[in-house]
């Protein structure tokens, strides 16, 4: 599956010798520097290859939102230190069941570490194109641990998305530091260790929120795989015409996101697009498809997207707890302890690499891949 993922990236590179069908003369300019290169060329209009239908971009929010709870939950993990663990677990349970999204504060990851990784990601994306392209994927090298691509979902997302990205595979086999660009090397090697520690803690809380032993999700190898996707969203001259990332769900157990203060992330809740308003120092948690499957729909994986913005660049770092891109023969299905006559299994058993391969093949179409595995 790792090779399939890299092949997806390599086939979707903006390659001057192999243009895809949706490429235009304007969007081909990105081949030298991604979307950032396009913006640096002083464009004043978004090229047609990035245009989305207005109905797709619309917020679809009512003029009167009184009586509607359209605020993404915020959970203060610091309450655990005040002997309020049960209160925190209850809040996480409520958010995972009703929203599939929540923000956490007082999570224990130092603010200096958060700033360091944001600066490192920005520094790499603002390197010369020649430097960044040294990390572009190829069709023959499937062992890369760090992969840069201007728009890795190009072949699977028509229109294109207004962002540049790189990914870094971190677990179960950590990368050699020399495989990571100098611009972000120290930041990534430092950040991912904090992410693993926090992930271990959050999986305990999620296990308890299910009413199960605190180690059950860890013992199911939910912590086994980790990779990060680091996005750079340049300022967009016409943000009402395109998207930073089109709507989708994540093929993870959960995703941990760090975003800067510019904003743009939205979650679909009660058929409305709700802003995930940046909170200084907070981390955003969203439930992934795998978690919805093993919890038998108790926790929800919901669609989300990123709007383009006239301000920028916007930086975000998404860490996916998922073993789907690594060899893994473990068969997953709804957790037996959650099932009963009144709550039978809603999903077939499946290996995560099998699920991931289908997910990658379907691309960002905004429709969860989960429905294919319902009983």
CSV table of C-alpha atoms in Angstrom, one decimal:
chain,number,residue,atom,x,y,z
A,1,UNK,CA,0.0,0.0,0.0
A,2,UNK,CA,2.9,2.4,0.7
A,3,UNK,CA,4.0,1.9,-2.9
A,4,UNK,CA,0.5,2.5,-4.1
A,5,UNK,CA,0.3,5.7,-2.2
A,6,UNK,CA,3.6,6.9,-3.6
A,7,UNK,CA,2.6,5.9,-7.1
A,8,UNK,CA,-0.6,8.0,-6.6
A,9,UNK,CA,1.6,11.0,-5.7
A,10,UNK,CA,4.1,10.4,-8.5
A,11,UNK,CA,1.3,10.1,-11.1
A,12,UNK,CA,-0.3,13.3,-9.9
A,13,UNK,CA,2.8,15.4,-9.9
A,14,UNK,CA,2.6,18.3,-12.2
A,15,UNK,CA,5.1,17.1,-14.8
A,16,UNK,CA,6.1,19.3,-17.7
A,17,UNK,CA,6.6,16.2,-19.9
A,18,UNK,CA,3.3,14.5,-19.1
A,19,UNK,CA,0.4,16.9,-18.7
A,20,UNK,CA,-2.8,15.6,-17.4
A,21,UNK,CA,-6.1,16.1,-19.1
A,22,UNK,CA,-7.2,18.9,-16.8
A,23,UNK,CA,-4.0,20.9,-17.1
A,24,UNK,CA,-4.2,24.3,-18.7
A,25,UNK,CA,-1.5,26.7,-19.9
A,26,UNK,CA,-2.1,28.8,-16.7
A,27,UNK,CA,-2.1,25.9,-14.3
A,28,UNK,CA,1.0,24.4,-15.9
A,29,UNK,CA,2.9,27.3,-14.5
A,30,UNK,CA,2.7,25.5,-11.1
A,31,UNK,CA,5.1,22.8,-12.4
A,32,UNK,CA,8.0,25.0,-11.3
A,33,UNK,CA,6.8,25.9,-7.9
A,34,UNK,CA,3.4,24.5,-7.1
A,35,UNK,CA,0.4,26.8,-6.3
A,36,UNK,CA,2.9,29.0,-4.5
A,37,UNK,CA,4.8,29.4,-7.8
A,38,UNK,CA,1.5,30.4,-9.5
A,39,UNK,CA,0.8,33.1,-6.9
A,40,UNK,CA,4.4,34.3,-7.0
A,41,UNK,CA,3.9,35.0,-10.7
A,42,UNK,CA,1.5,37.8,-9.7
A,43,UNK,CA,-1.7,36.3,-11.1
A,44,UNK,CA,-4.9,38.2,-10.4
A,45,UNK,CA,-7.3,35.5,-11.3
A,46,UNK,CA,-7.7,31.9,-10.4
A,47,UNK,CA,-7.1,29.6,-13.4
A,48,UNK,CA,-10.1,27.7,-14.6
A,49,UNK,CA,-8.6,24.3,-13.6
A,50,UNK,CA,-9.1,25.4,-10.0
A,51,UNK,CA,-12.7,26.5,-10.4
A,52,UNK,CA,-15.4,24.7,-8.3
A,53,UNK,CA,-19.1,25.1,-8.9
A,54,UNK,CA,-20.6,27.8,-6.7
A,55,UNK,CA,-23.0,25.3,-5.1
A,56,UNK,CA,-19.9,23.2,-4.0
A,57,UNK,CA,-18.2,26.2,-2.3
A,58,UNK,CA,-21.4,27.6,-0.7
A,59,UNK,CA,-21.5,27.5,3.1
A,60,UNK,CA,-25.2,26.5,3.0
A,61,UNK,CA,-25.9,28.2,6.3
A,62,UNK,CA,-29.2,29.6,7.4
A,63,UNK,CA,-29.5,33.4,8.0
A,64,UNK,CA,-30.9,32.6,11.4
A,65,UNK,CA,-28.8,30.2,13.4
A,66,UNK,CA,-30.4,30.9,16.8
A,67,UNK,CA,-31.2,27.7,18.5
A,68,UNK,CA,-28.6,25.8,16.5
A,69,UNK,CA,-25.4,24.6,18.2
A,70,UNK,CA,-22.8,25.4,15.5
A,71,UNK,CA,-19.7,25.6,17.6
A,72,UNK,CA,-17.1,22.8,17.4
A,73,UNK,CA,-16.6,21.5,21.0
A,74,UNK,CA,-13.5,22.5,22.9
A,75,UNK,CA,-12.2,20.0,25.6
A,76,UNK,CA,-9.9,21.2,28.3
A,77,UNK,CA,-7.6,18.3,29.1
A,78,UNK,CA,-6.1,20.3,32.0
A,79,UNK,CA,-9.2,19.3,33.9
A,80,UNK,CA,-7.8,15.8,34.3
A,81,UNK,CA,-5.2,17.2,36.6
A,82,UNK,CA,-8.0,18.4,38.9
A,83,UNK,CA,-9.3,14.8,39.3
A,84,UNK,CA,-12.0,15.4,36.6
A,85,UNK,CA,-11.0,12.6,34.3
A,86,UNK,CA,-14.5,11.3,34.1
A,87,UNK,CA,-15.7,14.7,33.1
A,88,UNK,CA,-13.1,15.0,30.3
A,89,UNK,CA,-14.0,11.5,29.0
A,90,UNK,CA,-17.7,12.4,29.0
A,91,UNK,CA,-17.0,15.5,26.9
A,92,UNK,CA,-14.8,13.5,24.4
A,93,UNK,CA,-17.6,10.9,24.2
A,94,UNK,CA,-20.2,13.5,23.4
A,95,UNK,CA,-18.0,15.3,20.8
A,96,UNK,CA,-17.0,12.0,19.1
A,97,UNK,CA,-20.6,10.8,18.9
A,98,UNK,CA,-22.3,14.1,17.8
A,99,UNK,CA,-19.6,16.0,15.9
A,100,UNK,CA,-16.7,13.7,15.0
A,101,UNK,CA,-14.6,16.8,15.6
A,102,UNK,CA,-13.3,18.6,18.7
A,103,UNK,CA,-10.5,20.8,19.8
A,104,UNK,CA,-8.3,20.2,22.8
A,105,UNK,CA,-6.4,22.7,24.9
A,106,UNK,CA,-3.9,22.2,27.7
A,107,UNK,CA,-2.9,19.0,25.9
A,108,UNK,CA,0.7,19.0,27.1
A,109,UNK,CA,2.5,19.6,23.8
A,110,UNK,CA,4.7,22.7,24.4
A,111,UNK,CA,3.7,25.9,22.5
A,112,UNK,CA,7.3,26.2,21.4
A,113,UNK,CA,7.1,22.8,19.7
A,114,UNK,CA,3.9,23.9,17.9
A,115,UNK,CA,5.5,27.1,16.7
A,116,UNK,CA,8.6,25.3,15.6
A,117,UNK,CA,6.8,22.8,13.4
A,118,UNK,CA,4.6,25.5,11.8
A,119,UNK,CA,7.7,27.5,11.0
A,120,UNK,CA,9.6,24.5,9.7
A,121,UNK,CA,6.7,23.6,7.3
A,122,UNK,CA,6.5,27.1,6.1
A,123,UNK,CA,10.3,27.3,5.6
A,124,UNK,CA,10.3,24.2,3.4
A,125,UNK,CA,7.4,25.3,1.3
A,126,UNK,CA,9.1,28.7,0.7
A,127,UNK,CA,12.4,27.1,-0.5
A,128,UNK,CA,13.4,27.4,-4.1
A,129,UNK,CA,11.5,25.0,-6.4
A,130,UNK,CA,14.7,23.2,-7.3
A,131,UNK,CA,15.2,22.3,-3.6
A,132,UNK,CA,11.7,21.1,-3.1
A,133,UNK,CA,11.6,19.1,-6.3
A,134,UNK,CA,14.5,16.9,-5.0
A,135,UNK,CA,11.8,15.4,-2.8
A,136,UNK,CA,9.2,14.8,-5.5
A,137,UNK,CA,8.0,11.2,-5.8
A,138,UNK,CA,9.0,8.9,-8.6
A,139,UNK,CA,7.4,5.9,-10.2
A,140,UNK,CA,10.3,3.7,-9.2
A,141,UNK,CA,11.4,4.7,-5.7
A,142,UNK,CA,8.8,3.5,-3.2
A,143,UNK,CA,11.0,3.8,-0.2
A,144,UNK,CA,10.9,7.6,0.2
A,145,UNK,CA,9.9,8.6,3.8
A,146,UNK,CA,9.4,12.3,2.8
A,147,UNK,CA,7.5,13.2,-0.3
A,148,UNK,CA,6.8,16.6,-1.7
A,149,UNK,CA,4.0,17.2,-4.2
A,150,UNK,CA,2.3,20.4,-5.3
A,151,UNK,CA,-1.2,18.9,-5.5
A,152,UNK,CA,-1.1,15.2,-4.7
A,153,UNK,CA,-4.7,14.6,-5.5
A,154,UNK,CA,-4.5,16.2,-9.0
A,155,UNK,CA,-5.7,13.1,-10.8
A,156,UNK,CA,-8.4,12.4,-8.3
A,157,UNK,CA,-9.6,15.9,-7.7
A,158,UNK,CA,-11.1,17.8,-10.6
A,159,UNK,CA,-10.9,20.8,-10.1
A,160,UNK,CA,-7.5,21.2,-8.5
A,161,UNK,CA,-7.1,22.3,-4.9
A,162,UNK,CA,-5.4,25.6,-3.9
A,163,UNK,CA,-2.5,24.2,-1.8
A,164,UNK,CA,0.9,22.6,-1.9
A,165,UNK,CA,1.7,19.6,0.3
A,166,UNK,CA,4.3,17.2,1.6
A,167,UNK,CA,4.0,14.0,3.5
A,168,UNK,CA,6.3,12.3,5.9
A,169,UNK,CA,6.0,8.7,7.1
A,170,UNK,CA,6.9,8.5,10.8
A,171,UNK,CA,5.8,5.1,12.3
A,172,UNK,CA,6.2,2.2,12.7
A,173,UNK,CA,9.6,2.8,11.2
A,174,UNK,CA,10.9,6.3,12.0
A,175,UNK,CA,12.7,8.0,9.1
A,176,UNK,CA,16.4,8.6,9.1
A,177,UNK,CA,16.8,12.3,9.8
A,178,UNK,CA,18.9,12.7,6.7
A,179,UNK,CA,15.8,11.8,4.6
A,180,UNK,CA,14.1,14.9,5.8
A,181,UNK,CA,14.9,18.4,4.4
A,182,UNK,CA,17.1,20.6,6.6
A,183,UNK,CA,14.5,23.3,6.6
A,184,UNK,CA,12.1,21.2,8.7
A,185,UNK,CA,14.2,18.3,9.9
A,186,UNK,CA,14.6,19.2,13.5
A,187,UNK,CA,11.0,20.4,13.8
A,188,UNK,CA,9.6,17.2,12.4
A,189,UNK,CA,11.8,14.9,14.4
A,190,UNK,CA,10.8,16.8,17.6
A,191,UNK,CA,7.1,17.2,16.9
A,192,UNK,CA,6.3,13.6,16.0
A,193,UNK,CA,7.6,12.3,19.3
A,194,UNK,CA,5.2,14.6,21.1
A,195,UNK,CA,2.4,13.5,18.8
A,196,UNK,CA,3.0,9.8,19.6
A,197,UNK,CA,2.9,10.5,23.3
A,198,UNK,CA,-0.2,12.5,23.0
A,199,UNK,CA,-1.8,9.9,20.7
A,200,UNK,CA,-1.2,7.2,23.3
A,201,UNK,CA,-3.0,9.4,25.9
A,202,UNK,CA,-5.9,10.2,23.6
A,203,UNK,CA,-6.4,6.6,22.6
A,204,UNK,CA,-6.8,5.8,26.3
A,205,UNK,CA,-9.4,8.5,26.7
A,206,UNK,CA,-11.3,7.4,23.6
A,207,UNK,CA,-11.2,3.8,24.9
A,208,UNK,CA,-12.7,4.9,28.1
A,209,UNK,CA,-15.3,7.0,26.2
A,210,UNK,CA,-16.4,3.7,24.7
A,211,UNK,CA,-16.9,2.3,28.1
A,212,UNK,CA,-14.0,-0.1,27.6
A,213,UNK,CA,-10.6,-0.8,29.1
A,214,UNK,CA,-8.2,2.1,28.5
A,215,UNK,CA,-5.7,0.0,26.6
A,216,UNK,CA,-8.1,-1.6,24.1
A,217,UNK,CA,-7.4,0.7,21.2
A,218,UNK,CA,-3.7,0.6,21.7
A,219,UNK,CA,-3.8,-3.2,21.9
A,220,UNK,CA,-5.6,-3.2,18.5
A,221,UNK,CA,-2.5,-1.5,17.0
A,222,UNK,CA,-4.4,1.7,16.4
A,223,UNK,CA,-1.1,3.5,17.3
A,224,UNK,CA,1.1,1.4,15.0
A,225,UNK,CA,1.2,3.7,12.0
A,226,UNK,CA,1.6,7.5,11.8
A,227,UNK,CA,2.2,9.8,8.9
A,228,UNK,CA,1.9,13.6,8.6
A,229,UNK,CA,0.6,15.7,5.7
A,230,UNK,CA,1.8,19.3,5.9
A,231,UNK,CA,-0.1,21.8,3.8
A,232,UNK,CA,0.8,25.3,2.5
A,233,UNK,CA,-2.2,27.4,1.3
A,234,UNK,CA,-1.0,30.5,-0.6
A,235,UNK,CA,-3.2,33.6,-0.6
A,236,UNK,CA,-5.9,33.2,-3.2
A,237,UNK,CA,-7.0,36.2,-5.3
A,238,UNK,CA,-10.5,34.8,-5.8
A,239,UNK,CA,-11.2,32.6,-2.8
A,240,UNK,CA,-14.9,32.2,-3.8
A,241,UNK,CA,-13.9,30.2,-6.9
A,242,UNK,CA,-11.9,27.4,-5.4
A,243,UNK,CA,-11.1,25.3,-2.3
A,244,UNK,CA,-8.0,24.5,-0.4
A,245,UNK,CA,-9.1,20.9,0.1
A,246,UNK,CA,-12.4,19.6,-1.2
A,247,UNK,CA,-14.8,17.7,1.1
A,248,UNK,CA,-13.7,14.3,2.3
A,249,UNK,CA,-13.4,12.0,5.3
A,250,UNK,CA,-10.1,10.7,6.7
A,251,UNK,CA,-9.0,7.0,6.4
A,252,UNK,CA,-7.5,7.0,9.9
A,253,UNK,CA,-8.4,6.0,13.4
A,254,UNK,CA,-8.2,9.7,14.3
A,255,UNK,CA,-6.4,12.7,12.8
A,256,UNK,CA,-4.6,15.3,14.9
A,257,UNK,CA,-4.4,18.7,13.2
A,258,UNK,CA,-2.4,21.8,14.1
A,259,UNK,CA,-3.6,24.9,12.2
A,260,UNK,CA,-2.4,28.5,12.3
A,261,UNK,CA,-4.6,31.4,13.0
A,262,UNK,CA,-5.8,32.2,9.5
A,263,UNK,CA,-8.7,29.6,9.5
A,264,UNK,CA,-10.6,28.0,6.7
A,265,UNK,CA,-11.2,24.5,8.0
A,266,UNK,CA,-14.9,23.6,8.1
A,267,UNK,CA,-16.8,20.5,9.2
A,268,UNK,CA,-20.2,19.4,7.9
A,269,UNK,CA,-22.6,19.3,10.9
A,270,UNK,CA,-26.4,19.1,10.6
A,271,UNK,CA,-26.0,19.7,6.9
A,272,UNK,CA,-24.2,23.0,7.5
A,273,UNK,CA,-20.6,23.9,7.0
A,274,UNK,CA,-19.3,25.0,10.4
A,275,UNK,CA,-16.0,26.9,10.9
A,276,UNK,CA,-13.4,25.2,13.1
A,277,UNK,CA,-12.3,28.5,14.5
A,278,UNK,CA,-8.6,28.5,15.4
A,279,UNK,CA,-7.9,28.6,19.1
A,280,UNK,CA,-4.4,29.6,20.1
A,281,UNK,CA,-2.4,26.6,21.2
A,282,UNK,CA,-5.2,24.1,20.5
A,283,UNK,CA,-5.0,20.9,18.6
A,284,UNK,CA,-8.0,19.7,16.4
A,285,UNK,CA,-9.0,16.1,16.6
A,286,UNK,CA,-11.3,14.4,14.1
A,287,UNK,CA,-12.5,10.8,14.1
A,288,UNK,CA,-11.5,8.8,11.0
A,289,UNK,CA,-13.3,6.1,9.0
A,290,UNK,CA,-11.5,3.3,10.7
A,291,UNK,CA,-12.7,4.5,14.1
A,292,UNK,CA,-16.2,4.7,12.9
A,293,UNK,CA,-16.0,1.1,11.6
A,294,UNK,CA,-14.5,-0.4,14.8
A,295,UNK,CA,-16.9,1.5,17.1
A,296,UNK,CA,-19.9,0.3,14.9
A,297,UNK,CA,-21.0,3.9,14.2
A,298,UNK,CA,-20.7,5.0,17.8
A,299,UNK,CA,-18.0,7.6,16.9
A,300,UNK,CA,-18.5,9.4,13.6
A,301,UNK,CA,-16.2,10.2,10.8
A,302,UNK,CA,-17.6,13.3,9.2
A,303,UNK,CA,-16.9,15.3,6.0
A,304,UNK,CA,-14.7,18.3,6.2
A,305,UNK,CA,-12.9,20.7,3.9
A,306,UNK,CA,-10.7,23.8,3.7
A,307,UNK,CA,-11.8,27.0,2.1
A,308,UNK,CA,-9.4,29.2,0.1
A,309,UNK,CA,-8.5,32.5,1.7
A,310,UNK,CA,-7.4,35.9,0.4
A,311,UNK,CA,-5.0,36.0,3.3
A,312,UNK,CA,-2.0,33.7,3.6
A,313,UNK,CA,-0.1,31.6,3.5
A,314,UNK,CA,-2.1,29.3,5.8
A,315,UNK,CA,-0.1,26.4,7.4
A,316,UNK,CA,-1.6,23.2,8.7
A,317,UNK,CA,0.0,19.9,9.9
A,318,UNK,CA,-2.2,16.8,9.9
A,319,UNK,CA,-1.0,13.7,11.7
A,320,UNK,CA,-2.9,10.5,10.8
A,321,UNK,CA,-3.0,7.5,13.1
A,322,UNK,CA,-3.4,4.8,10.5
A,323,UNK,CA,-1.7,1.5,9.8
A,324,UNK,CA,-3.2,1.4,6.3
A,325,UNK,CA,-0.1,2.4,4.4
A,326,UNK,CA,2.1,-0.3,5.9
A,327,UNK,CA,2.1,-4.1,5.6
A,328,UNK,CA,-0.6,-5.2,8.1
A,329,UNK,CA,-2.6,-8.4,7.9
A,330,UNK,CA,-4.7,-7.5,11.0
A,331,UNK,CA,-8.4,-7.9,10.3
A,332,UNK,CA,-10.6,-5.1,11.8
A,333,UNK,CA,-14.3,-5.1,12.4
A,334,UNK,CA,-16.7,-3.7,15.0
A,335,UNK,CA,-15.3,-4.3,18.5
A,336,UNK,CA,-17.0,-7.3,20.0
A,337,UNK,CA,-17.5,-5.8,23.4
A,338,UNK,CA,-19.7,-3.1,21.8
A,339,UNK,CA,-22.1,-5.6,20.1
A,340,UNK,CA,-25.3,-7.1,21.3
A,341,UNK,CA,-28.6,-8.3,19.9
A,342,UNK,CA,-29.9,-4.7,19.9
A,343,UNK,CA,-26.6,-3.5,18.3
A,344,UNK,CA,-25.4,-6.0,15.8
A,345,UNK,CA,-22.3,-5.5,13.6
A,346,UNK,CA,-22.9,-2.9,10.9
A,347,UNK,CA,-19.7,-3.6,9.0
A,348,UNK,CA,-17.9,-6.5,7.5
A,349,UNK,CA,-14.4,-7.4,8.7
A,350,UNK,CA,-11.6,-6.0,6.6
A,351,UNK,CA,-7.9,-5.3,6.6
A,352,UNK,CA,-7.0,-1.7,6.7
A,353,UNK,CA,-4.6,-1.9,3.7
A,354,UNK,CA,-7.5,-3.3,1.7
A,355,UNK,CA,-9.7,-0.4,2.8
A,356,UNK,CA,-7.0,2.2,2.1
A,357,UNK,CA,-6.3,1.0,-1.4
A,358,UNK,CA,-10.0,1.5,-2.3
A,359,UNK,CA,-10.0,4.8,-0.5
A,360,UNK,CA,-7.1,6.1,-2.5
A,361,UNK,CA,-8.6,4.8,-5.8
A,362,UNK,CA,-11.8,6.7,-5.2
A,363,UNK,CA,-10.0,10.0,-4.4
A,364,UNK,CA,-11.5,13.0,-2.7
A,365,UNK,CA,-15.1,12.7,-3.8
A,366,UNK,CA,-16.6,13.7,-0.5
A,367,UNK,CA,-18.3,10.4,-0.1
A,368,UNK,CA,-17.2,8.1,2.7
A,369,UNK,CA,-15.7,4.8,1.5
A,370,UNK,CA,-17.3,3.1,4.6
A,371,UNK,CA,-20.6,2.5,3.0
A,372,UNK,CA,-19.1,-0.2,0.7
A,373,UNK,CA,-18.4,-2.3,3.8
A,374,UNK,CA,-21.8,-2.2,5.5
A,375,UNK,CA,-23.4,-5.5,6.3
